[in-house]
XYZ file of N, CA and C in Angstrom:
831
model
N -111.337 33.173 12.821
C -110.097 32.824 12.137
C -110.148 31.408 11.593
N -110.757 30.490 12.395
C -110.804 29.099 11.954
C -111.640 28.932 10.695
N -112.691 29.748 10.531
C -113.550 29.605 9.357
C -112.846 30.006 8.074
N -111.823 30.849 8.185
C -111.110 31.318 7.007
C -110.393 30.175 6.308
N -109.847 29.241 7.085
C -109.062 28.160 6.504
C -109.769 26.805 6.593
N -110.979 26.786 7.141
C -111.682 25.506 7.291
C -111.987 24.897 5.932
N -111.707 23.598 5.798
C -112.003 22.900 4.548
C -111.164 23.381 3.385
N -110.099 24.083 3.660
C -109.257 24.667 2.623
C -108.342 23.591 2.039
N -108.530 23.298 0.768
C -107.732 22.253 0.125
C -106.805 22.879 -0.903
N -105.894 23.730 -0.436
C -104.989 24.427 -1.353
C -103.546 24.188 -0.941
N -103.269 22.985 -0.444
C -101.956 22.721 0.096
C -100.992 22.113 -0.910
N -101.379 21.991 -2.188
C -100.478 21.508 -3.220
C -100.261 22.604 -4.242
N -99.088 22.591 -4.944
C -98.832 23.623 -5.960
C -99.919 23.718 -7.008
N -100.455 22.562 -7.455
C -101.484 22.585 -8.494
C -102.767 23.238 -7.996
N -103.164 22.932 -6.750
C -104.397 23.516 -6.237
C -104.235 24.998 -5.955
N -103.052 25.406 -5.487
C -102.790 26.830 -5.279
C -102.846 27.559 -6.614
N -102.188 26.992 -7.638
C -102.169 27.625 -8.957
C -103.581 27.782 -9.504
N -104.400 26.732 -9.370
C -105.769 26.785 -9.879
C -106.579 27.854 -9.151
N -106.404 27.937 -7.824
C -107.151 28.926 -7.042
C -106.730 30.347 -7.399
N -105.423 30.559 -7.591
C -104.939 31.900 -7.937
C -105.411 32.291 -9.333
N -105.313 31.370 -10.301
C -105.768 31.676 -11.661
C -107.249 32.020 -11.676
N -108.033 31.277 -10.915
C -109.475 31.531 -10.856
C -109.758 32.931 -10.324
N -109.016 33.330 -9.298
C -109.223 34.653 -8.719
C -108.795 35.754 -9.679
N -107.684 35.534 -10.383
C -107.210 36.531 -11.342
C -108.209 36.725 -12.480
N -108.854 35.634 -12.900
C -109.841 35.740 -13.974
C -111.001 36.650 -13.584
N -111.305 36.705 -12.292
C -112.422 37.523 -11.842
C -112.126 39.017 -11.954
N -110.869 39.366 -12.178
C -110.521 40.783 -12.372
C -111.002 41.292 -13.727
N -111.301 40.366 -14.658
C -111.807 40.715 -15.992
C -110.832 41.565 -16.794
N -109.551 41.441 -16.513
C -108.541 42.156 -17.288
C -107.608 41.132 -17.920
N -107.512 41.084 -19.253
C -106.645 40.110 -19.903
C -105.181 40.507 -19.766
N -104.271 39.546 -19.938
C -102.844 39.882 -19.962
C -102.548 40.854 -21.095
N -101.522 41.670 -20.912
C -101.139 42.665 -21.915
C -99.681 42.463 -22.274
N -99.370 42.469 -23.562
C -97.998 42.292 -24.031
C -97.382 43.634 -24.388
N -96.116 43.811 -24.036
C -95.383 45.045 -24.323
C -94.102 44.721 -25.067
N -93.702 45.627 -25.926
C -92.444 45.466 -26.645
C -91.256 45.792 -25.748
N -90.103 45.392 -26.186
C -88.845 45.691 -25.497
C -88.592 47.207 -25.499
N -88.053 47.720 -24.398
C -87.659 49.121 -24.328
C -88.801 50.093 -24.137
N -89.885 49.645 -23.481
C -91.056 50.493 -23.249
C -91.126 50.895 -21.778
N -91.373 52.175 -21.514
C -91.662 52.621 -20.162
C -93.149 52.366 -19.906
N -93.438 51.332 -19.149
C -94.816 50.928 -18.896
C -95.486 51.872 -17.916
N -94.720 52.393 -16.981
C -95.228 53.432 -16.087
C -94.087 54.376 -15.742
N -94.443 55.594 -15.376
C -93.474 56.580 -14.934
C -93.670 56.876 -13.457
N -92.599 57.251 -12.816
C -92.676 57.654 -11.414
C -93.693 58.784 -11.262
N -94.630 58.615 -10.334
C -95.658 59.626 -10.118
C -96.957 59.350 -10.842
N -97.013 58.264 -11.663
C -98.291 57.881 -12.280
C -99.276 57.428 -11.199
N -100.558 57.365 -11.553
C -101.535 56.823 -10.624
C -101.207 55.367 -10.295
N -101.239 55.031 -9.032
C -100.953 53.655 -8.608
C -102.238 52.843 -8.673
N -102.678 52.542 -9.890
C -103.955 51.860 -10.088
C -103.827 50.346 -10.200
N -102.618 49.860 -10.532
C -102.458 48.437 -10.811
C -101.218 47.843 -10.160
N -101.315 46.557 -9.835
C -100.162 45.704 -9.656
C -100.068 44.843 -10.911
N -98.885 44.257 -11.151
C -98.715 43.429 -12.335
C -98.040 42.105 -11.963
N -98.589 41.022 -12.466
C -97.930 39.727 -12.383
C -97.184 39.524 -13.696
N -95.869 39.292 -13.625
C -95.056 39.111 -14.828
C -95.238 37.686 -15.333
N -95.886 37.548 -16.485
C -96.131 36.228 -17.072
C -94.967 35.777 -17.947
N -94.229 36.734 -18.520
C -93.028 36.395 -19.285
C -92.207 37.664 -19.478
N -90.898 37.471 -19.717
C -90.019 38.605 -20.005
C -89.294 39.149 -18.794
N -88.495 40.209 -19.042
C -87.715 40.876 -18.011
C -88.071 42.366 -17.978
N -88.136 42.925 -16.773
C -88.396 44.353 -16.582
C -87.566 44.847 -15.404
N -87.445 46.172 -15.282
C -86.865 46.709 -14.058
C -87.580 47.994 -13.660
N -87.615 48.230 -12.360
C -88.131 49.494 -11.833
C -86.937 50.393 -11.540
N -87.134 51.692 -11.669
C -86.018 52.605 -11.448
C -86.522 53.977 -11.008
N -85.609 54.720 -10.414
C -85.879 56.101 -10.050
C -84.787 56.994 -10.601
N -85.104 58.247 -10.827
C -84.129 59.219 -11.328
C -83.817 60.204 -10.215
N -82.531 60.335 -9.889
C -82.094 61.208 -8.808
C -82.100 62.665 -9.263
N -82.034 63.622 -8.322
C -82.064 65.038 -8.692
C -80.964 65.448 -9.667
N -79.808 64.751 -9.625
C -78.711 65.099 -10.534
C -78.820 64.396 -11.883
N -79.914 63.678 -12.096
C -80.136 63.020 -13.377
C -79.668 61.582 -13.446
N -78.950 61.115 -12.425
C -78.508 59.731 -12.427
C -79.685 58.795 -12.178
N -79.567 57.599 -12.736
C -80.624 56.609 -12.588
C -80.212 55.541 -11.579
N -81.146 55.150 -10.722
C -80.926 54.038 -9.808
C -81.947 52.949 -10.124
N -81.457 51.822 -10.612
C -82.353 50.686 -10.837
C -82.651 50.055 -9.482
N -83.924 49.874 -9.198
C -84.352 49.425 -7.878
C -84.499 47.916 -7.816
N -85.136 47.338 -8.848
C -85.388 45.895 -8.806
C -85.508 45.362 -10.218
N -84.984 44.161 -10.404
C -85.047 43.475 -11.692
C -86.085 42.359 -11.595
N -87.094 42.415 -12.468
C -88.211 41.471 -12.412
C -88.095 40.422 -13.506
N -88.539 39.217 -13.162
C -88.556 38.113 -14.111
C -89.934 37.460 -14.095
N -90.098 36.448 -14.919
C -91.344 35.691 -14.980
C -91.749 35.193 -13.587
N -92.991 35.446 -13.215
C -93.499 35.011 -11.927
C -93.435 36.059 -10.837
N -92.693 37.165 -11.065
C -92.578 38.216 -10.059
C -93.820 39.102 -10.053
N -94.004 39.817 -8.938
C -95.083 40.787 -8.807
C -94.509 42.187 -8.788
N -95.073 43.067 -9.594
C -94.663 44.473 -9.654
C -95.732 45.319 -8.977
N -95.318 46.205 -8.076
C -96.263 47.142 -7.492
C -96.489 47.001 -6.004
N -95.835 46.015 -5.350
C -96.004 45.877 -3.906
C -95.632 47.163 -3.174
N -94.592 47.845 -3.655
C -94.119 49.061 -2.984
C -95.111 50.212 -3.103
N -96.072 50.088 -4.025
C -97.045 51.167 -4.214
C -98.320 50.968 -3.402
N -98.423 49.852 -2.701
C -99.605 49.624 -1.871
C -99.739 50.734 -0.831
N -100.895 51.347 -0.780
C -101.119 52.435 0.162
C -100.712 53.797 -0.360
N -100.180 53.859 -1.595
C -99.773 55.141 -2.186
C -100.713 55.513 -3.328
N -100.960 56.796 -3.480
C -101.795 57.250 -4.592
C -101.002 57.284 -5.892
N -99.674 57.453 -5.785
C -98.814 57.558 -6.961
C -97.706 56.508 -6.909
N -97.241 56.095 -8.081
C -96.180 55.097 -8.131
C -94.868 55.697 -7.639
N -94.084 54.871 -6.947
C -92.824 55.344 -6.362
C -91.657 55.248 -7.336
N -91.841 54.560 -8.463
C -90.767 54.431 -9.437
C -91.318 54.183 -10.824
N -90.438 54.250 -11.811
C -90.805 53.959 -13.192
C -90.573 52.480 -13.466
N -91.190 51.970 -14.528
C -91.086 50.561 -14.886
C -90.771 50.453 -16.366
N -89.706 49.726 -16.705
C -89.268 49.624 -18.098
C -89.055 48.157 -18.489
N -89.466 47.820 -19.701
C -89.300 46.445 -20.195
C -87.901 46.271 -20.776
N -87.241 45.180 -20.372
C -85.921 44.844 -20.905
C -86.034 43.940 -22.127
N -87.174 43.302 -22.273
C -87.422 42.392 -23.390
C -88.907 42.448 -23.704
N -89.319 41.797 -24.778
C -90.757 41.612 -24.973
C -91.299 40.924 -23.733
N -92.412 41.392 -23.231
C -92.926 40.826 -21.984
C -94.451 40.827 -21.986
N -95.009 40.007 -21.104
C -96.452 39.917 -20.922
C -96.761 40.103 -19.442
N -97.655 41.051 -19.150
C -98.029 41.348 -17.773
C -99.519 41.076 -17.562
N -99.842 40.579 -16.368
C -101.236 40.423 -15.960
C -101.579 41.568 -15.014
N -102.350 42.567 -15.477
C -102.709 43.677 -14.586
C -103.741 43.254 -13.549
N -103.545 43.714 -12.321
C -104.489 43.462 -11.239
C -104.876 44.811 -10.652
N -106.117 45.232 -10.756
C -106.520 46.524 -10.197
C -106.177 46.604 -8.709
N -105.566 47.706 -8.302
C -105.189 47.881 -6.906
C -106.411 47.785 -5.996
N -107.547 48.306 -6.461
C -108.757 48.263 -5.648
C -109.210 46.828 -5.415
N -109.028 45.959 -6.421
C -109.382 44.550 -6.260
C -108.430 43.863 -5.294
N -107.156 44.160 -5.431
C -106.151 43.508 -4.594
C -106.370 43.815 -3.117
N -106.888 44.996 -2.823
C -107.080 45.401 -1.430
C -108.433 44.979 -0.866
N -109.257 44.315 -1.678
C -110.576 43.929 -1.192
C -110.543 42.541 -0.565
N -111.317 42.309 0.511
C -111.341 40.994 1.171
C -111.803 39.864 0.252
N -112.693 40.162 -0.697
C -113.182 39.113 -1.588
C -112.090 38.604 -2.524
N -111.111 39.454 -2.824
C -110.004 39.051 -3.698
C -108.953 38.255 -2.925
N -108.678 38.676 -1.697
C -107.611 38.059 -0.923
C -108.073 36.756 -0.269
N -108.315 35.755 -1.097
C -108.615 34.425 -0.604
C -107.358 33.844 0.047
N -107.460 32.758 0.816
C -106.254 32.153 1.407
C -105.179 31.823 0.371
N -105.594 31.318 -0.795
C -104.614 30.975 -1.829
C -103.904 32.219 -2.342
N -104.666 33.257 -2.653
C -104.083 34.500 -3.145
C -103.146 35.108 -2.101
N -103.603 35.179 -0.849
C -102.789 35.769 0.217
C -101.489 34.993 0.399
N -101.566 33.667 0.373
C -100.369 32.840 0.526
C -99.414 33.034 -0.633
N -99.960 33.038 -1.843
C -99.128 33.179 -3.040
C -98.373 34.507 -3.035
N -99.094 35.595 -2.800
C -98.453 36.906 -2.856
C -97.576 37.180 -1.640
N -97.842 36.530 -0.516
C -96.941 36.645 0.627
C -95.585 36.040 0.289
N -95.594 34.900 -0.398
C -94.338 34.297 -0.826
C -93.603 35.203 -1.807
N -94.346 35.842 -2.719
C -93.726 36.744 -3.681
C -93.102 37.954 -2.980
N -93.809 38.491 -1.993
C -93.283 39.639 -1.257
C -92.044 39.249 -0.460
N -92.029 38.034 0.100
C -90.874 37.572 0.868
C -89.650 37.411 -0.027
N -89.861 36.881 -1.238
C -88.752 36.714 -2.172
C -88.175 38.074 -2.560
N -89.053 39.020 -2.841
C -88.608 40.355 -3.216
C -87.853 41.019 -2.070
N -88.346 40.870 -0.841
C -87.678 41.468 0.306
C -86.293 40.868 0.511
N -86.162 39.558 0.306
C -84.873 38.898 0.448
C -83.844 39.487 -0.512
N -84.254 39.686 -1.768
C -83.349 40.249 -2.768
C -83.001 41.694 -2.433
N -83.996 42.478 -2.020
C -83.757 43.884 -1.703
C -82.835 44.049 -0.501
N -82.984 43.203 0.513
C -82.118 43.284 1.696
C -80.672 42.974 1.305
N -80.477 41.950 0.507
C -79.123 41.609 0.048
C -78.525 42.757 -0.763
N -79.338 43.365 -1.620
C -78.853 44.487 -2.435
C -78.488 45.673 -1.557
N -79.275 45.935 -0.522
C -79.003 47.040 0.386
C -77.682 46.836 1.112
N -77.426 45.624 1.584
C -76.171 45.321 2.262
C -74.990 45.507 1.314
N -75.149 45.024 0.075
C -74.071 45.152 -0.909
C -73.779 46.614 -1.209
N -74.828 47.400 -1.417
C -74.650 48.819 -1.747
C -74.020 49.595 -0.587
N -74.413 49.258 0.643
C -73.976 50.058 1.783
C -72.662 49.658 2.389
N -72.253 48.375 2.247
C -71.099 47.902 3.005
C -70.014 47.219 2.190
N -70.229 46.953 0.925
C -69.262 46.192 0.137
C -68.433 47.081 -0.777
N -67.231 46.617 -1.095
C -66.391 47.294 -2.073
C -66.973 47.067 -3.466
N -66.432 47.782 -4.454
C -66.922 47.634 -5.825
C -66.773 46.187 -6.302
N -65.634 45.576 -6.020
C -65.397 44.187 -6.423
C -66.415 43.251 -5.764
N -66.636 43.452 -4.469
C -67.582 42.596 -3.747
C -69.008 42.792 -4.253
N -69.366 44.027 -4.617
C -70.704 44.277 -5.161
C -70.924 43.512 -6.453
N -69.907 43.508 -7.324
C -70.029 42.809 -8.610
C -70.178 41.311 -8.365
N -69.383 40.767 -7.444
C -69.479 39.338 -7.124
C -70.866 39.018 -6.581
N -71.351 39.845 -5.651
C -72.674 39.632 -5.066
C -73.756 39.697 -6.144
N -73.647 40.662 -7.049
C -74.631 40.805 -8.119
C -74.652 39.573 -9.016
N -73.478 39.075 -9.401
C -73.414 37.899 -10.263
C -74.030 36.677 -9.581
N -73.772 36.523 -8.281
C -74.325 35.382 -7.552
C -75.844 35.489 -7.437
N -76.355 36.704 -7.170
C -77.804 36.875 -7.087
C -78.468 36.657 -8.441
N -77.856 37.182 -9.504
C -78.409 36.979 -10.837
C -78.394 35.494 -11.203
N -77.349 34.788 -10.786
C -77.278 33.364 -11.055
C -78.376 32.607 -10.315
N -78.638 33.011 -9.071
C -79.697 32.362 -8.292
C -81.072 32.602 -8.902
N -81.313 33.803 -9.399
C -82.649 34.152 -9.876
C -82.838 33.943 -11.377
N -81.755 34.048 -12.169
C -81.895 33.988 -13.623
C -80.994 32.924 -14.249
N -80.450 32.036 -13.430
C -79.517 31.044 -13.928
C -80.124 30.100 -14.941
N -79.271 29.474 -15.735
C -79.702 28.531 -16.765
C -80.362 27.320 -16.121
N -81.372 26.784 -16.800
C -82.048 25.579 -16.303
C -81.218 24.323 -16.571
N -80.227 24.436 -17.473
C -79.386 23.284 -17.806
C -78.020 23.348 -17.149
N -77.558 24.531 -16.817
C -76.247 24.704 -16.181
C -76.401 25.686 -15.028
N -76.331 25.194 -13.792
C -76.599 26.037 -12.626
C -75.558 27.125 -12.422
N -74.420 27.019 -13.115
C -73.359 28.017 -12.956
C -73.292 28.985 -14.131
N -74.292 28.992 -14.994
C -74.315 29.912 -16.125
C -75.544 30.793 -16.041
N -75.361 32.068 -16.290
C -76.482 33.003 -16.219
C -76.453 33.915 -17.439
N -77.631 34.135 -18.010
C -77.762 35.106 -19.095
C -78.105 36.446 -18.482
N -77.273 37.448 -18.724
C -77.442 38.761 -18.131
C -78.357 39.596 -19.011
N -79.551 39.969 -18.548
C -80.480 40.742 -19.378
C -80.167 42.234 -19.394
N -79.114 42.650 -18.689
C -78.780 44.074 -18.566
C -77.485 44.398 -19.281
N -77.356 45.644 -19.744
C -76.085 46.129 -20.268
C -75.152 46.435 -19.090
N -73.872 46.665 -19.380
C -72.933 47.012 -18.311
C -73.348 48.304 -17.610
N -73.848 49.254 -18.382
C -74.305 50.513 -17.803
C -75.472 50.279 -16.850
N -76.407 49.395 -17.246
C -77.551 49.085 -16.391
C -77.120 48.305 -15.152
N -76.126 47.428 -15.299
C -75.583 46.730 -14.129
C -75.043 47.737 -13.121
N -74.354 48.763 -13.644
C -73.831 49.811 -12.771
C -74.933 50.580 -12.070
N -76.023 50.857 -12.800
C -77.157 51.577 -12.203
C -77.850 50.737 -11.130
N -77.676 49.421 -11.200
C -78.309 48.536 -10.223
C -77.541 48.502 -8.904
N -76.201 48.602 -8.963
C -75.410 48.490 -7.736
C -74.551 49.736 -7.463
N -74.885 50.840 -8.124
C -74.231 52.110 -7.805
C -72.790 52.228 -8.248
N -72.445 51.660 -9.417
C -71.088 51.749 -9.953
C -71.132 52.312 -11.374
N -70.011 52.833 -11.824
C -69.929 53.332 -13.189
C -69.737 52.185 -14.165
N -69.999 52.448 -15.426
C -69.788 51.458 -16.475
C -68.328 51.009 -16.496
N -67.410 51.970 -16.287
C -65.977 51.657 -16.280
C -65.634 50.706 -15.138
N -66.202 50.954 -13.974
C -65.926 50.111 -12.816
C -66.470 48.696 -13.020
N -67.667 48.588 -13.607
C -68.238 47.270 -13.900
C -67.327 46.514 -14.855
N -66.902 47.172 -15.939
C -66.042 46.537 -16.939
C -64.721 46.096 -16.327
N -64.121 46.956 -15.513
C -62.826 46.652 -14.883
C -62.931 45.430 -13.972
N -63.975 45.377 -13.158
C -64.103 44.277 -12.211
C -64.461 42.970 -12.904
N -65.307 43.028 -13.937
C -65.617 41.812 -14.686
C -64.368 41.267 -15.366
N -63.556 42.159 -15.922
C -62.308 41.733 -16.575
C -61.354 41.102 -15.567
N -61.274 41.684 -14.372
C -60.388 41.156 -13.340
C -60.859 39.776 -12.867
N -62.151 39.637 -12.650
C -62.694 38.346 -12.228
C -62.471 37.284 -13.298
N -62.565 37.691 -14.559
C -62.316 36.777 -15.661
C -60.853 36.362 -15.707
N -59.943 37.336 -15.519
C -58.509 37.048 -15.539
C -58.102 36.111 -14.400
N -58.817 36.190 -13.288
C -58.515 35.335 -12.139
C -59.146 33.945 -12.261
N -59.903 33.735 -13.326
C -60.522 32.434 -13.543
C -61.776 32.192 -12.731
N -62.322 33.257 -12.131
C -63.541 33.102 -11.342
C -64.777 33.021 -12.236
N -64.741 33.744 -13.353
C -65.860 33.742 -14.293
C -65.333 33.605 -15.709
N -66.231 33.266 -16.625
C -65.925 33.263 -18.057
C -67.039 34.014 -18.764
N -66.681 34.984 -19.589
C -67.667 35.814 -20.266
C -67.904 35.282 -21.676
N -69.190 35.089 -22.001
C -69.598 34.612 -23.319
C -70.705 35.524 -23.840
N -70.327 36.696 -24.323
C -71.330 37.659 -24.782
C -72.136 38.149 -23.593
N -73.466 37.966 -23.674
C -74.321 38.395 -22.564
C -74.541 37.276 -21.544
N -73.764 36.211 -21.655
C -73.809 35.126 -20.677
C -72.509 35.101 -19.875
N -72.629 34.739 -18.614
C -71.462 34.624 -17.744
C -71.507 33.272 -17.052
N -70.400 32.562 -17.134
C -70.267 31.276 -16.450
C -69.469 31.500 -15.171
N -70.027 31.078 -14.055
C -69.326 31.180 -12.769
C -68.450 29.940 -12.622
N -67.174 30.082 -12.939
C -66.263 28.945 -12.926
C -65.927 28.488 -11.510
N -65.921 29.413 -10.586
C -65.599 29.065 -9.188
C -66.640 29.708 -8.272
N -67.876 29.258 -8.459
C -68.998 29.853 -7.733
C -68.842 29.721 -6.219
N -68.411 28.555 -5.748
C -68.256 28.343 -4.301
C -67.216 29.292 -3.729
N -66.113 29.488 -4.461
C -65.084 30.432 -4.004
C -65.640 31.848 -3.934
N -66.458 32.230 -4.915
C -67.048 33.568 -4.930
C -67.993 33.751 -3.741
N -68.761 32.698 -3.437
C -69.660 32.776 -2.284
C -68.865 32.960 -0.994
N -67.758 32.233 -0.883
C -66.931 32.298 0.318
C -66.290 33.683 0.475
N -65.935 34.316 -0.623
C -65.269 35.621 -0.576
C -66.110 36.687 0.120
N -67.422 36.618 -0.071
C -68.278 37.673 0.486
C -69.281 37.139 1.511
N -69.143 35.867 1.877
C -70.072 35.276 2.835
C -71.489 35.201 2.307
N -71.608 34.835 1.039
C -72.905 34.828 0.372
C -73.664 33.545 0.654
N -74.932 33.675 1.023
C -75.813 32.536 1.226
C -76.751 32.439 0.027
N -76.722 31.325 -0.726
C -77.560 31.213 -1.927
C -79.044 31.403 -1.625
N -79.748 31.949 -2.619
C -81.188 32.148 -2.517
C -81.886 30.882 -2.991
N -82.762 30.350 -2.164
C -83.487 29.135 -2.533
C -84.988 29.406 -2.478
N -85.600 29.585 -3.639
C -87.042 29.729 -3.728
C -87.569 28.688 -4.705
N -88.704 28.068 -4.397
C -89.251 27.042 -5.297
C -89.717 27.657 -6.607
N -89.853 26.840 -7.672
C -90.369 27.350 -8.952
C -91.753 27.955 -8.769
N -92.031 28.978 -9.545
C -93.333 29.638 -9.449
C -94.438 28.691 -9.900
N -95.476 28.553 -9.079
C -96.530 27.579 -9.377
C -97.383 27.983 -10.577
N -97.470 29.275 -10.874
C -98.282 29.720 -12.007
C -97.533 29.595 -13.323
N -96.338 30.162 -13.383
C -95.607 30.213 -14.643
C -94.985 28.876 -14.995
N -94.677 28.035 -13.999
C -94.047 26.747 -14.270
C -94.946 25.876 -15.150
N -96.249 25.842 -14.846
C -97.173 25.057 -15.645
C -97.565 25.741 -16.932
N -97.530 27.084 -16.904
C -97.985 27.834 -18.079
C -97.057 27.665 -19.268
N -95.787 27.307 -19.039
C -94.848 27.167 -20.148
C -95.276 26.094 -21.136
N -96.079 25.149 -20.656
C -96.499 24.066 -21.540
C -97.670 24.463 -22.432
N -98.298 25.592 -22.128
C -99.498 25.977 -22.877
C -99.143 27.010 -23.939
N -98.595 26.551 -25.065
C -98.131 27.474 -26.097
C -99.287 28.214 -26.769
N -100.456 27.588 -26.868
C -101.588 28.243 -27.513
C -102.015 29.482 -26.756
N -102.040 29.390 -25.426
C -102.450 30.557 -24.640
C -101.443 31.676 -24.784
N -100.152 31.330 -24.909
C -99.130 32.357 -25.093
C -99.344 33.075 -26.413
N -99.666 32.322 -27.456
C -99.909 32.947 -28.756
C -101.104 33.891 -28.700
N -102.153 33.520 -27.953
C -103.311 34.392 -27.833
C -102.949 35.665 -27.088
N -102.092 35.534 -26.074
C -101.656 36.709 -25.323
C -100.884 37.665 -26.224
N -99.986 37.099 -27.042
C -99.154 37.955 -27.879
C -99.971 38.720 -28.908
N -101.167 38.233 -29.233
C -102.004 38.942 -30.197
C -102.501 40.261 -29.631
N -102.394 40.450 -28.304
C -102.839 41.687 -27.685
C -101.677 42.654 -27.457
N -100.532 42.388 -28.123
C -99.353 43.213 -27.890
C -99.640 44.685 -28.165
N -99.162 45.528 -27.270
C -99.298 46.971 -27.442
C -97.981 47.528 -27.944
N -97.997 48.113 -29.122
C -96.786 48.702 -29.693
C -96.846 50.220 -29.525
N -95.763 50.779 -29.038
C -95.711 52.211 -28.817
C -94.613 52.822 -29.679
N -94.815 54.016 -30.229
C -93.765 54.661 -31.010
C -92.556 54.960 -30.148
N -91.357 54.862 -30.734
C -90.134 55.042 -29.958
C -90.033 56.431 -29.349
N -90.683 57.420 -29.957
C -90.607 58.783 -29.443
C -91.339 58.949 -28.124
N -92.300 58.049 -27.856
C -93.019 58.119 -26.585
C -93.275 56.707 -26.090
N -92.192 55.999 -25.812
C -92.290 54.579 -25.444
C -92.878 54.429 -24.051
N -94.171 54.609 -23.968
C -94.850 54.530 -22.681
C -96.293 54.108 -22.903
N -96.828 53.332 -22.001
C -98.226 52.921 -22.075
C -98.971 53.590 -20.947
N -99.923 54.448 -21.286
C -100.691 55.150 -20.262
C -101.603 54.186 -19.541
N -101.897 54.465 -18.267
C -102.736 53.582 -17.478
C -104.119 53.425 -18.100
N -104.652 54.466 -18.738
C -106.008 54.343 -19.276
C -106.070 53.409 -20.475
N -104.929 53.092 -21.115
C -104.935 52.093 -22.181
C -105.318 50.731 -21.618
N -104.834 50.415 -20.437
C -105.181 49.146 -19.795
C -106.605 49.191 -19.298
N -107.018 50.339 -18.764
C -108.405 50.500 -18.285
C -109.393 50.153 -19.386
N -109.060 50.536 -20.628
C -110.008 50.400 -21.729
C -110.099 48.987 -22.293
N -109.207 48.084 -21.863
C -109.181 46.746 -22.435
C -110.536 46.059 -22.341
N -111.172 46.164 -21.154
C -112.507 45.583 -21.018
C -113.451 46.541 -20.317
N -113.179 47.809 -20.489
C -114.086 48.806 -19.938
C -114.026 48.909 -18.428
N -112.902 48.479 -17.828
C -112.812 48.580 -16.366
C -112.761 50.051 -15.967
N -113.568 50.438 -14.998
C -113.642 51.855 -14.620
C -113.238 52.085 -13.169
N -112.588 51.083 -12.549
C -112.111 51.226 -11.174
C -113.200 51.050 -10.171
């Protein structure tokens, strides 16, 4: 055990980022860009890849037997997609892009190999898994024990913590429609609209198109006993924002799919550099 961490100099964000980037490069798979509104994977596809979100918004979802959709998780820049598929032959949910996005595919076989899981990689992805678990646990409590009003308040506070403005900590841009918000917390579009209007009338929030300002955020936290989520900035994406040239090169690999079949098959990614698993 001591040899695993001996002489390990990865205790700063910059050194961790460099070590993780170096390991990702060894996968020999370039980042892939997808257009908005694309089903990148469907439930039941081969679980061949995990994805690091380099930019954009996505969500995973499942379709219930009665045709209703349940959005499982909302992903942003720096998040990891596919942790739930570890150990499964097939994906447990579908994945859809909410905006133009760029993903870094990581072959599942590589991720599970000891040579890939260096101390830096293991530490980085452990933090990502912990952040995801924190959000999922909060969502589970909200879905199972809160009223419709409390669910909406909890959702707004979580979205503010994870997607809030960098200039105004009480303003959040909502990447979802009202219908999608309902699919995320198990409410109808009508119920979402009614509760948002009520919160606005009470002066708790102010609606500005797809942006919402939390006018009385502390009061909202107190109403439901909400504890803010505190996670440090992502060490990979935080530095990458300054490298505009690399972003332009990534966008040149954008995959466009016809609207009639807005989906990218797994073998399209396989063929990028001849990876054969």
